[in-house]
mmCIF file of C-alpha atoms in Angstrom:
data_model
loop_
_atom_site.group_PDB
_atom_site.id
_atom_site.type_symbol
_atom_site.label_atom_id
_atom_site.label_comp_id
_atom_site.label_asym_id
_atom_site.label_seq_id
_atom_site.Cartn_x
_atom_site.Cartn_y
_atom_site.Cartn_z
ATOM 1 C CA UNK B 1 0.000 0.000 0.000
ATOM 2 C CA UNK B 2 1.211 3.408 -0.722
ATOM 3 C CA UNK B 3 1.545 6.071 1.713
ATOM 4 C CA UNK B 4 -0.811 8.286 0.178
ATOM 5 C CA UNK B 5 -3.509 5.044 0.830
ATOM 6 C CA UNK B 6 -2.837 4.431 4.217
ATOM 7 C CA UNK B 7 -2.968 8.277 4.775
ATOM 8 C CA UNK B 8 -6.047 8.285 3.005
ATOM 9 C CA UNK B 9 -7.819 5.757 5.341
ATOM 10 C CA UNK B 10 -6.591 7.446 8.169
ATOM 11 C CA UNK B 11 -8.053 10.759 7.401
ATOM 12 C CA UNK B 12 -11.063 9.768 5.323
ATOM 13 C CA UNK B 13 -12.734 8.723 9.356
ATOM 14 C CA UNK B 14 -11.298 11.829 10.497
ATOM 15 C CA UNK B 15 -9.651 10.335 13.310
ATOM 16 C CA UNK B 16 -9.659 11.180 16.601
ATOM 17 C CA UNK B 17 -10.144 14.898 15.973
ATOM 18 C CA UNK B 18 -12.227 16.691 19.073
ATOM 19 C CA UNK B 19 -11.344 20.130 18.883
ATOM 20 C CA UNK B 20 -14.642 21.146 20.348
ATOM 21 C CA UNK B 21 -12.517 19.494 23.701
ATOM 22 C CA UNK B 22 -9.366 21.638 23.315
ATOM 23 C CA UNK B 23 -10.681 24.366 25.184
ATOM 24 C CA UNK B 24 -14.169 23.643 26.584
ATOM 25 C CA UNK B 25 -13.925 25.486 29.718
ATOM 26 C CA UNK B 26 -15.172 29.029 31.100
ATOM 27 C CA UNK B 27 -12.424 30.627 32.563
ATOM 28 C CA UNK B 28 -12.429 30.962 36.147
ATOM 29 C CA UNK B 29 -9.965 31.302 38.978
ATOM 30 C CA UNK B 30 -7.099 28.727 39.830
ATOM 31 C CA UNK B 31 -7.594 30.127 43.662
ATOM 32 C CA UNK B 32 -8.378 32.847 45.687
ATOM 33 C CA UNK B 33 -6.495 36.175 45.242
ATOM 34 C CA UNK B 34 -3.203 36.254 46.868
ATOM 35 C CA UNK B 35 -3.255 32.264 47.188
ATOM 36 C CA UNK B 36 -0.860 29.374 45.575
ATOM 37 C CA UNK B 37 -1.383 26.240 43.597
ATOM 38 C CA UNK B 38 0.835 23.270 44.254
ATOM 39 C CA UNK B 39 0.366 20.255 42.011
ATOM 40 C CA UNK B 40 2.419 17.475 43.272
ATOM 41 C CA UNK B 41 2.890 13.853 43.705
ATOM 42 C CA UNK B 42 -1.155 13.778 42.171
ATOM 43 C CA UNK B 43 -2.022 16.073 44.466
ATOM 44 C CA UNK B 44 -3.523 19.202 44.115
ATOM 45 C CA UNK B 45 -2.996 21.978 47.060
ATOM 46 C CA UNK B 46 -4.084 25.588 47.416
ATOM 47 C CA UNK B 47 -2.379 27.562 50.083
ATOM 48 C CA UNK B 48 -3.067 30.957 51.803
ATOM 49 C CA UNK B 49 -0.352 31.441 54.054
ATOM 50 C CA UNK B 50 3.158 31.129 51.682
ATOM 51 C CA UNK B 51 5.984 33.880 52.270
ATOM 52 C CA UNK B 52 7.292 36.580 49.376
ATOM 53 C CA UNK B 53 10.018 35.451 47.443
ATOM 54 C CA UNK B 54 11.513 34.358 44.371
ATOM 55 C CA UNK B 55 11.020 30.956 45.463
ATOM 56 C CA UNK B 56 7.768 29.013 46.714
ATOM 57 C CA UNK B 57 8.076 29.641 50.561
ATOM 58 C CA UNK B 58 5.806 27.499 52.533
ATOM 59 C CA UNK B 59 4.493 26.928 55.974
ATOM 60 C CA UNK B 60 6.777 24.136 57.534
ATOM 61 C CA UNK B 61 3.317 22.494 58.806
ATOM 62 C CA UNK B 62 2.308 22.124 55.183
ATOM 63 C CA UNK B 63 4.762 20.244 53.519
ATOM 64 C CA UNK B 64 3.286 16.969 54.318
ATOM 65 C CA UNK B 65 -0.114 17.656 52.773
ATOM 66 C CA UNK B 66 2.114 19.070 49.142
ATOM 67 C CA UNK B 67 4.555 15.963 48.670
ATOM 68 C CA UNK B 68 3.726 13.511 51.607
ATOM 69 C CA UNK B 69 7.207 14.623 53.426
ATOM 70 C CA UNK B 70 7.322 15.302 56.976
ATOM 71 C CA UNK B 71 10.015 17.094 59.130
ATOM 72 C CA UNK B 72 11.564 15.178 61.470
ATOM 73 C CA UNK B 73 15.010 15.651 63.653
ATOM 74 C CA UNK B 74 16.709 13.724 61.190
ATOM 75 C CA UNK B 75 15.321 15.412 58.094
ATOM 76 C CA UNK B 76 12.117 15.278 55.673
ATOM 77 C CA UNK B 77 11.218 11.972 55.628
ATOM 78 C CA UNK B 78 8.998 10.070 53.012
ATOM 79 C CA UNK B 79 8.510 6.136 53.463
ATOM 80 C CA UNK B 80 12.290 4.754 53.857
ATOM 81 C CA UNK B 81 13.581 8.402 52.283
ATOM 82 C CA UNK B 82 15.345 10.614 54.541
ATOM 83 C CA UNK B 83 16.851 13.718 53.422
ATOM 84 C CA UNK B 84 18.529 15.873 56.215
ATOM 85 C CA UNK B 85 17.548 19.684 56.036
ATOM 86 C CA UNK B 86 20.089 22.818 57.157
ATOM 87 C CA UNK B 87 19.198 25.747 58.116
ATOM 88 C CA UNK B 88 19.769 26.573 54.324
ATOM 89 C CA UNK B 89 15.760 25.505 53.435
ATOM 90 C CA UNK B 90 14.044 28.155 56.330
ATOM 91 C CA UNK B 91 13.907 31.450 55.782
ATOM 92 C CA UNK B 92 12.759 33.987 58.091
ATOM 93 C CA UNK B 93 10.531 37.022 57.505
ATOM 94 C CA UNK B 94 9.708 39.189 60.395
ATOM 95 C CA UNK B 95 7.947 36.870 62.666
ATOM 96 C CA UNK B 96 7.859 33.574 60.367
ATOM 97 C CA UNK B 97 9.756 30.736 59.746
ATOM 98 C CA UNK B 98 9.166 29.541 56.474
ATOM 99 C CA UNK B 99 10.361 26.109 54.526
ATOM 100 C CA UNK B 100 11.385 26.747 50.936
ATOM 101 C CA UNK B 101 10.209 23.784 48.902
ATOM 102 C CA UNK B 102 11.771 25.063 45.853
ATOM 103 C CA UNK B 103 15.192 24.989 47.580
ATOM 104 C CA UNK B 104 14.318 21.137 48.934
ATOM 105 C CA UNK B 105 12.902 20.128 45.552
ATOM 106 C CA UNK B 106 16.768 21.460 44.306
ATOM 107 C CA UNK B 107 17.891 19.298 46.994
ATOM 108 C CA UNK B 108 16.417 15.937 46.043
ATOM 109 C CA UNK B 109 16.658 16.368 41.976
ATOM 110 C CA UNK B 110 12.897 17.305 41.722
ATOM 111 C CA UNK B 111 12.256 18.843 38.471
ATOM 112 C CA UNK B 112 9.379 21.792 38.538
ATOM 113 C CA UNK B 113 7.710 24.058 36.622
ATOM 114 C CA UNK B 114 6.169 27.639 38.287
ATOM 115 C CA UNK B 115 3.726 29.806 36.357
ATOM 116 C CA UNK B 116 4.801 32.658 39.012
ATOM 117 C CA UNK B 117 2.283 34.694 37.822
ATOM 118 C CA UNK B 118 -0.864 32.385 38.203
ATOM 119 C CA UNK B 119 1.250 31.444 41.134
ATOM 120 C CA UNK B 120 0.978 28.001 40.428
ATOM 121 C CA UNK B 121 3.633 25.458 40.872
ATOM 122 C CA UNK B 122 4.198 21.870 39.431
ATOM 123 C CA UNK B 123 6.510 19.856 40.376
ATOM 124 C CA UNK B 124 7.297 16.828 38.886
ATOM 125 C CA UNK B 125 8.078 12.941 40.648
ATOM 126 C CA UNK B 126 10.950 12.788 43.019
ATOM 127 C CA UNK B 127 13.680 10.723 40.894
ATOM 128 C CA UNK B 128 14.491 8.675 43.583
ATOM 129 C CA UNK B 129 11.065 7.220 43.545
ATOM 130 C CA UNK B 130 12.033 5.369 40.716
ATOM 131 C CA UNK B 131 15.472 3.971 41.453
ATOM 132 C CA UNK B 132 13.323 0.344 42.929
ATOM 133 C CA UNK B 133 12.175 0.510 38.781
ATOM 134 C CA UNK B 134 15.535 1.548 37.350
ATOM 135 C CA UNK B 135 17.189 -0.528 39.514
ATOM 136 C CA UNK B 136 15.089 -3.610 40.573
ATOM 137 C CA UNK B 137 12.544 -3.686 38.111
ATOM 138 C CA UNK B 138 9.970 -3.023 40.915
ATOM 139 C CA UNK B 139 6.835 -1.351 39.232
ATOM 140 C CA UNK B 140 6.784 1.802 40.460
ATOM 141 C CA UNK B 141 4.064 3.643 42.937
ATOM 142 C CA UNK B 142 1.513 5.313 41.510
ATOM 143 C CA UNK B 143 -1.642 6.469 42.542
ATOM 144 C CA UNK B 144 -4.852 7.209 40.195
ATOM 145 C CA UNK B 145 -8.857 7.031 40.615
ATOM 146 C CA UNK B 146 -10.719 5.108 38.929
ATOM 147 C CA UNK B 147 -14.204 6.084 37.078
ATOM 148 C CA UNK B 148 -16.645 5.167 40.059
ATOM 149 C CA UNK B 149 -14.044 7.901 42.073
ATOM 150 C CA UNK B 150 -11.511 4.587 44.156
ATOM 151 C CA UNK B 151 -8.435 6.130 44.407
ATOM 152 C CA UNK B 152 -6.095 2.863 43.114
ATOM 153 C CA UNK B 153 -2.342 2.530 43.803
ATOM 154 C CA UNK B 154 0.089 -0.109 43.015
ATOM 155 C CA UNK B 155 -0.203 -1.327 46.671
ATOM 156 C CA UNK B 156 -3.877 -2.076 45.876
ATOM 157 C CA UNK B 157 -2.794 -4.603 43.298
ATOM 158 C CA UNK B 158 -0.407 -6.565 46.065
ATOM 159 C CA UNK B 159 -0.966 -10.778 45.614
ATOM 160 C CA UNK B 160 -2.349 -10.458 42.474
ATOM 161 C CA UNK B 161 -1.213 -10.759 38.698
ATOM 162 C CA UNK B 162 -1.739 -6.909 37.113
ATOM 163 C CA UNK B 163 -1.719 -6.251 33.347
ATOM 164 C CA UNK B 164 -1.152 -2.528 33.563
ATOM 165 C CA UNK B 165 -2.255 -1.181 30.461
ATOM 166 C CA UNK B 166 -2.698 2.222 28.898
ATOM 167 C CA UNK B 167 -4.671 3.351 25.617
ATOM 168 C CA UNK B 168 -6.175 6.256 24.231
ATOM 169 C CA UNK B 169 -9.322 7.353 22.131
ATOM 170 C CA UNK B 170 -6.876 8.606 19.241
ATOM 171 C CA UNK P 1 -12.033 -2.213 24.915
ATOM 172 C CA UNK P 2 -14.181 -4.521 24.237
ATOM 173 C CA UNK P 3 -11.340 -7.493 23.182
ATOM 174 C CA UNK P 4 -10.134 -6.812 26.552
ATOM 175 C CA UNK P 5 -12.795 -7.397 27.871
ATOM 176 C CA UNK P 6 -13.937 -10.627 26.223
ATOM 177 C CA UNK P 7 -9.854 -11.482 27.161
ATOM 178 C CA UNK P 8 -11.046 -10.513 30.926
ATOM 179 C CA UNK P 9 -13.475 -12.498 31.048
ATOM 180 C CA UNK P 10 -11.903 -15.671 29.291
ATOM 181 C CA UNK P 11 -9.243 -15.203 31.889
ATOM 182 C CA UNK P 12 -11.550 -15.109 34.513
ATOM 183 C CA UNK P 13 -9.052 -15.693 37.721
ATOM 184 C CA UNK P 14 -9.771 -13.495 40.887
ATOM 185 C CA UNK P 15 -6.235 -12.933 41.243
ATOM 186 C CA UNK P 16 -5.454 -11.575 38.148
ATOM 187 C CA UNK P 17 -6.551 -7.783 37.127
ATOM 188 C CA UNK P 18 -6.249 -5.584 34.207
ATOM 189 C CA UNK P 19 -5.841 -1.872 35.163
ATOM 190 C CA UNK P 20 -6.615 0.230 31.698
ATOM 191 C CA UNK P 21 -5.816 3.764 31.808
ATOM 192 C CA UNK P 22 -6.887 6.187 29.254
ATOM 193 C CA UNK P 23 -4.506 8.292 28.108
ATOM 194 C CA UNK P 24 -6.839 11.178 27.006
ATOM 195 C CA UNK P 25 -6.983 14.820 28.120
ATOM 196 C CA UNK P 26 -10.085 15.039 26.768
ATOM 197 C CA UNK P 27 -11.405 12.962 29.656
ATOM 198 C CA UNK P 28 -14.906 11.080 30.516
ATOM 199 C CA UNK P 29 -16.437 12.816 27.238
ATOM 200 C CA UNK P 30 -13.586 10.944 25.145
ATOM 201 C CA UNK P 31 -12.943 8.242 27.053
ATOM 202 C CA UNK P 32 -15.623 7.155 29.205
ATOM 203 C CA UNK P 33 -18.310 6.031 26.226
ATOM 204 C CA UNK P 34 -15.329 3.846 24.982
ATOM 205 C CA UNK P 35 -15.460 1.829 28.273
ATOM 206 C CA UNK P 36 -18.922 1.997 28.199
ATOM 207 C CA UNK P 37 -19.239 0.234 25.170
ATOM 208 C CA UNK P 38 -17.021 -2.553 26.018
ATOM 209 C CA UNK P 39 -19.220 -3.262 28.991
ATOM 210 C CA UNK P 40 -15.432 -3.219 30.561
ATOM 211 C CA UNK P 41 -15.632 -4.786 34.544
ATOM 212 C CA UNK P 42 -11.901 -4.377 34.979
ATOM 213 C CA UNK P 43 -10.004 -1.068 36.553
ATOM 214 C CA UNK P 44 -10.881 1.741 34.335
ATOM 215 C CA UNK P 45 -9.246 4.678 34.584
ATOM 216 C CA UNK P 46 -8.900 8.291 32.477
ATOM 217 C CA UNK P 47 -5.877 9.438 32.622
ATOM 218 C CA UNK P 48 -5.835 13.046 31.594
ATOM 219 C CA UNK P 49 -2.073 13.510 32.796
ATOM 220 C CA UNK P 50 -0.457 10.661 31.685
ATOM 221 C CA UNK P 51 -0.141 9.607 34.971
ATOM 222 C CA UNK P 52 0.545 5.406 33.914
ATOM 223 C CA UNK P 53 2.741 6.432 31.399
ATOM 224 C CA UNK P 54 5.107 9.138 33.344
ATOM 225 C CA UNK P 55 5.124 6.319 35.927
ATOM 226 C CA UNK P 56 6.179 3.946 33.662
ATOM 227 C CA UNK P 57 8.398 5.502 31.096
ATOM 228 C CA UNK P 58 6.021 4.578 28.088
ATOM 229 C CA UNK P 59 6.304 7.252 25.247
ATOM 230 C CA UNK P 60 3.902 5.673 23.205
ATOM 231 C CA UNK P 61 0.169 3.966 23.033
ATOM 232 C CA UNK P 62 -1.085 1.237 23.712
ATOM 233 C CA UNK P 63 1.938 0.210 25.961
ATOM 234 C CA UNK P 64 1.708 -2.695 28.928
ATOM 235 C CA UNK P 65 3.459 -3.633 31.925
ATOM 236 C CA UNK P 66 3.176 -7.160 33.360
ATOM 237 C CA UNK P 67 3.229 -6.841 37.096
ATOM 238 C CA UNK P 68 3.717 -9.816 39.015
ATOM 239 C CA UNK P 69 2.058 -10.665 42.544
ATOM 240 C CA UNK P 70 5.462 -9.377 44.559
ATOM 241 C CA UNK P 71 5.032 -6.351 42.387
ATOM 242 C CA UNK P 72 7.969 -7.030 39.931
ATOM 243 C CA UNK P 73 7.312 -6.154 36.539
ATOM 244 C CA UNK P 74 8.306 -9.509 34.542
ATOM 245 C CA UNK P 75 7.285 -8.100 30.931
ATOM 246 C CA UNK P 76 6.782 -4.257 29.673
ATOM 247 C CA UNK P 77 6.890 -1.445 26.895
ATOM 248 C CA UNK P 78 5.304 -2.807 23.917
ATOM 249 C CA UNK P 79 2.907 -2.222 21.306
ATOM 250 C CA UNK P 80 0.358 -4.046 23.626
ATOM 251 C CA UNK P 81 -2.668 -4.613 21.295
ATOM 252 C CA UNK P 82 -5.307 -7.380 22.118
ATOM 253 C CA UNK P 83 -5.639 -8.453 18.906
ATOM 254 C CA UNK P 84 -5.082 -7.786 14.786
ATOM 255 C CA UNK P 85 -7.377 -4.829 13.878
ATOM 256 C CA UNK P 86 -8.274 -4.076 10.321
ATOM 257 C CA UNK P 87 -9.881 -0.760 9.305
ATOM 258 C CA UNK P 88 -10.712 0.258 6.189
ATOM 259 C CA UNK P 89 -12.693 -1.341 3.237
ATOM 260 C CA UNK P 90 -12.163 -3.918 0.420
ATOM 261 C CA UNK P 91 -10.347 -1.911 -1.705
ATOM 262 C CA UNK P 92 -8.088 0.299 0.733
ATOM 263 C CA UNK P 93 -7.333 -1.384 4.125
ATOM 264 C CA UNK P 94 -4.704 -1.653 6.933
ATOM 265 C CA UNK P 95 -3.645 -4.077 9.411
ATOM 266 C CA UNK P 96 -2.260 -2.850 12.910
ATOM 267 C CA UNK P 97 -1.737 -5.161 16.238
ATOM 268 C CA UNK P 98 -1.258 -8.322 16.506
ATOM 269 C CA UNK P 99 -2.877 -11.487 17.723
ATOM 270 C CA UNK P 100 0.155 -13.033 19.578
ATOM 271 C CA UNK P 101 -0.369 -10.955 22.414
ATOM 272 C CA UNK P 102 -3.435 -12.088 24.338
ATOM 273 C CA UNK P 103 -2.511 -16.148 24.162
ATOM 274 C CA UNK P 104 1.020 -14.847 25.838
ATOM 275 C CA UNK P 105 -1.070 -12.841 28.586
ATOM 276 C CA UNK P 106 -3.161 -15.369 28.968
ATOM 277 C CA UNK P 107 -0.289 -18.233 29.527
ATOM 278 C CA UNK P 108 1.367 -16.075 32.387
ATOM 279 C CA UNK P 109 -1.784 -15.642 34.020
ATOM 280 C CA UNK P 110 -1.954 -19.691 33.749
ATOM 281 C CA UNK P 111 1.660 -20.592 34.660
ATOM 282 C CA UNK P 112 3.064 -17.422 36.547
ATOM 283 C CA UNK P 113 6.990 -17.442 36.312
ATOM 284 C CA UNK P 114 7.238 -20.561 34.308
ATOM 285 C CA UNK P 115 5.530 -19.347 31.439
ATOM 286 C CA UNK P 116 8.002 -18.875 28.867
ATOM 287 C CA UNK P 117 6.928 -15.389 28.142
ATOM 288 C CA UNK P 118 7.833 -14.274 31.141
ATOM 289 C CA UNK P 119 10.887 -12.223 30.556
ATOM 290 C CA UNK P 120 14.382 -12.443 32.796
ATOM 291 C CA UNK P 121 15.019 -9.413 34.843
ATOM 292 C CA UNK P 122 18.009 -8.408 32.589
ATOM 293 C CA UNK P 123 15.935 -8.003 29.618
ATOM 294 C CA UNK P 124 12.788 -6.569 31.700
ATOM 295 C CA UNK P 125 15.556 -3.868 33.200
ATOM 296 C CA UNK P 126 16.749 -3.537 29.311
ATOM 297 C CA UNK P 127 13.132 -2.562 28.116
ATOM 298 C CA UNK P 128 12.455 -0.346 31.045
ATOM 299 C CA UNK P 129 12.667 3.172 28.953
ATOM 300 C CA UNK P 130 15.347 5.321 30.804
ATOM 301 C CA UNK P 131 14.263 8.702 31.697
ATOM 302 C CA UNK P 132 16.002 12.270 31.954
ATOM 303 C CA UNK P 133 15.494 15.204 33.614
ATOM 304 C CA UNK P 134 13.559 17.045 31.016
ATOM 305 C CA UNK P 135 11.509 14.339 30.884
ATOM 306 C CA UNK P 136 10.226 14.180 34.447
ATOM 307 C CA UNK P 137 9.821 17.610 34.178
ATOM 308 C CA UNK P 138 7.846 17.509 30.684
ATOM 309 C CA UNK P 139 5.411 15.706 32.643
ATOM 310 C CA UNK P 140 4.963 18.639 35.205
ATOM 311 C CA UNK P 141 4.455 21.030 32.710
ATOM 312 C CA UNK P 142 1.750 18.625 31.082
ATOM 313 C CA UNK P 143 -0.384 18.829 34.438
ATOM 314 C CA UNK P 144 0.174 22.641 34.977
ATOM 315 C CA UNK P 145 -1.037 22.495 30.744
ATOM 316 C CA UNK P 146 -4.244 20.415 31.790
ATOM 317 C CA UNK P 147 -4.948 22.400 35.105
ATOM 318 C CA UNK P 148 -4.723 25.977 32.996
ATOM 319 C CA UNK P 149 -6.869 24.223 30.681
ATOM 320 C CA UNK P 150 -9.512 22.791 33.177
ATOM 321 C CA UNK P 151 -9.798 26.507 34.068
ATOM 322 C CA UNK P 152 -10.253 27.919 30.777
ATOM 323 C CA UNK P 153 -6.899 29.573 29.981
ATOM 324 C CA UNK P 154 -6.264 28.420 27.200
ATOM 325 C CA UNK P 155 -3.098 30.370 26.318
ATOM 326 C CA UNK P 156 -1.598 29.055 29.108
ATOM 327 C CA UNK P 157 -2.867 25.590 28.569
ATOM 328 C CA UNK P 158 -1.276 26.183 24.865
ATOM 329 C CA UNK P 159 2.256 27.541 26.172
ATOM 330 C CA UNK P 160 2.674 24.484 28.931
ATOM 331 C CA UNK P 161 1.505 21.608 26.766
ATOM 332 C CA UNK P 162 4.170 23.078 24.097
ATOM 333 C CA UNK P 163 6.757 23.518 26.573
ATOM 334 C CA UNK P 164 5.934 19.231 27.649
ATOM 335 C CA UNK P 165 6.664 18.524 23.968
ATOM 336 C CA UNK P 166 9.739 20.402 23.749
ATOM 337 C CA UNK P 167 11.026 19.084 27.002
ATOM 338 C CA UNK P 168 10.172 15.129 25.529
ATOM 339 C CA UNK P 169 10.304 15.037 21.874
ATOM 340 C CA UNK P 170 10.413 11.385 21.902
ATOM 341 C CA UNK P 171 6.826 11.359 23.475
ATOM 342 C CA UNK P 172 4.461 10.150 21.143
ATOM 343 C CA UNK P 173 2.268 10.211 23.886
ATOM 344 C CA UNK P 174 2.401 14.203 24.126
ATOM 345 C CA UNK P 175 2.474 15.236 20.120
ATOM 346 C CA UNK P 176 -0.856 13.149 19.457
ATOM 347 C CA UNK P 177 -2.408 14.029 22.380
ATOM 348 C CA UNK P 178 -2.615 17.559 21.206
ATOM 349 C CA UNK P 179 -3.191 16.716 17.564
ATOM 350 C CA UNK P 180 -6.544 14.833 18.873
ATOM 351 C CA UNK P 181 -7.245 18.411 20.241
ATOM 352 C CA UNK P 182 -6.839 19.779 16.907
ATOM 353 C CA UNK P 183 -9.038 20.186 13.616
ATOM 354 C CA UNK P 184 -6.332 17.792 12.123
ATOM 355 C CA UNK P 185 -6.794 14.818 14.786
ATOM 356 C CA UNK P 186 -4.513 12.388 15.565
ATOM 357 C CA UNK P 187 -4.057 10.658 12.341
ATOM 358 C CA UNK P 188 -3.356 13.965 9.974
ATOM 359 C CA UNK P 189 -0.639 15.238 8.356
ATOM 360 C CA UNK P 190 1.230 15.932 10.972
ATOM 361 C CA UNK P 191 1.287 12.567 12.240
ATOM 362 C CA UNK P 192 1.643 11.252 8.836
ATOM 363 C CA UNK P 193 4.768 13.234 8.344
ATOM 364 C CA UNK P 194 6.172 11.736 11.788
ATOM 365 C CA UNK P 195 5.291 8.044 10.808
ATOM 366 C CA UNK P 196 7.140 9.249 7.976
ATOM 367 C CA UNK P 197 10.486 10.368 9.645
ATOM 368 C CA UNK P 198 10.229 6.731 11.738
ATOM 369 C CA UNK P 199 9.773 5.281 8.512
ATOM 370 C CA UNK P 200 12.725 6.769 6.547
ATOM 371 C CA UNK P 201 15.274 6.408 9.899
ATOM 372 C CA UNK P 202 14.645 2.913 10.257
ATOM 373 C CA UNK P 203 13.111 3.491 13.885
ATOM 374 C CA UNK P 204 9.994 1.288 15.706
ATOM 375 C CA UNK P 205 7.176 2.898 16.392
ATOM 376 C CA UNK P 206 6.633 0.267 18.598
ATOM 377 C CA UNK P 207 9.609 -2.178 19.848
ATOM 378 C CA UNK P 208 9.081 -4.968 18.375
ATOM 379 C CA UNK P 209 7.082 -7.796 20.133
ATOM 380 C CA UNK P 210 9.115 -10.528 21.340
ATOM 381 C CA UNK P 211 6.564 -13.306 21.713
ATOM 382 C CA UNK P 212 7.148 -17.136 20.619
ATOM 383 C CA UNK P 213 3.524 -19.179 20.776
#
């Protein structure tokens, strides 16, 4: 078959075009004025109470809730991860003591992307998540809902065979 | 769907699952009346940020992982079709997937890790993808594209979902996912003239399926 033929095919069904999808959506606020977006680990995370800065400047008592780390003597600790934390990651202004995550996501290789001016922050999967894959070949963790709203995570699929399998309408 | 569903159900052991993830940013309205269709009983799940994929270092759909019940992965990162598709008519037709596929599934599900397709952890470790940087990163900028875009900024969404493809230009998964948002779609030109490059540098659009029935 020539290429012009199999193009043909392909295009005569129109395939998988829904450009009535690209942009459906009314535009509306990310968050309250004055607020910040954190999209991590499959979480999303509005906070009210961040510090001024180039970087993102957090509450201490919120870093658990953005990346499932929690400050302990010896460090920020996630599962079996430990990373020890100076002095270096607080900042103080005035009265507060604030944790800069952008600093600590530096620390541990964690890519990110900041739309400063929607003041929305992505960051992407700690790298070290995936050394039991690179390494091991463990699956990885991962953590998704389903349709009917079950949050599902590799844990979930513990004891049994798993065909994980992805696909898409296009 | 619907093969793997009929495969499901043929299958039919409480210990085995199939987790099928939707790669689609265009969500439920895409996705969800394909599932519906298939009358599918197994995990369903859309995916609007690639989340399976990111995870897994698959560039490309439809792409598999076998996981065993220890969570080791003991087969992944193919062209993971349930069965040989045909579409077009008598006179102009293709052929894409492959019927080899399923009977393999099926035989690990049987015999676990003495089924013969079950792959040794040197080659599963060589057909784990490796991953950069950019790319982690490339996925981080695809969710900040699809939350700008669930909240109708659209230039935004535009500028973050380019900056994903830049940052991953091997992901297949990333350039047709915003052709299918496009008046082109997924199988236009532009796609054409990709299959194209593949084509002309002797490259897989898929690696190759390593399966012996």
């Amino acid at each position: 078959m020539r290429a012009n033929e199999f193009r043909n095919i392909l295009m005569a069904d129109a395939m998988m075009a829904y450009p009535h999808l690209r942009h459906p959506f009314e535009e509306r606020p990310i968050h309250a004025q004055g607020s910040v977006t954190v999209l991590c680990a499959g979480r999303q995370v509005t906070l009210s109470d961040t510090g001024t800065g180039d970087g993102l400047l957090i509450n201490p008592d919120d870093l658990s809730s953005i990346n499932g780390f929690t400050l302990k003597p010896q460090g920020a600790c996630f599962e079996d991860l430990c990373v020890p934390v100076t002095e270096s990651l607080f900042v103080e202004q005035g009265e507060r003591r604030w944790f800069d995550l952008t600093a600590f996501a530096d620390l541990i290789g964690q890519p990110c992307v900041a739309d400063t001016s929607a003041r929305v922050w992505s960051f992407a999967e700690v790298p070290s998540r995936r050394d039991s894959m690179m390494n091991n070949a463990m699956a990885p963790a991962f953590k998704v809902t389903d349709r009917q709203g079950q949050v599902i995570e590799l844990a979930d699929l513990k004891g049994k065979k798993a065909l994980i399998v992805t696909w898409s309408s296009w | 769907m619907s093969v793997w569903q009929r495969i499901y159900e043929e299958i039919n052991d409480p210990d085995f699952v199939i987790l099928s993830a939707a790669q689609d940013t265009g969500g439920e309205a895409v996705a969800g009346p394909i599932f519906d269709a298939a009358n599918a009983t197994y995990i369903q799940v859309v995916d609007t940020d690639h989340v399976i994929s990111s995870a897994f270092n698959f560039i490309n759909v439809p792409s598999a992982a076998w996981i065993d019940e220890e969570g080791r992965i003991v087969r992944i990162d193919e062209g993971t079709y349930a069965q040989l598709h045909e579409i077009g008519n008598d006179e102009q037709s293709i052929t894409f997937g492959t019927d080899v596929y399923s009977p393999a599934l099926k035989d690990w599900v049987a015999n676990g890790a003495d089924s013969v397709h079950v792959q040794s952890a040197e080659t599963v470790s060589s057909n784990i993808r490796q991953f950069t940087r950019e790319h982690l990163q490339a996925n981080a900028a695809f969710r900040l594209a699809n939350l700008f875009r669930s909240h109708g900024h659209s230039e935004k969404a535009e500028r973050y979902w380019e900056m994903a493809r830049e940052l991953h230009p091997e992901s297949i998964n990333y350039f047709r996912q915003n052709l299918t948002l496009s008046e082109e779609g997924s199988a236009g030109e532009s796609f054409m003239k990709l299959r194209g490059e593949y084509i002309s540098q002797g490259k897989d659009y898929y690696r190759p399926l390593d399966i012996d029935l």
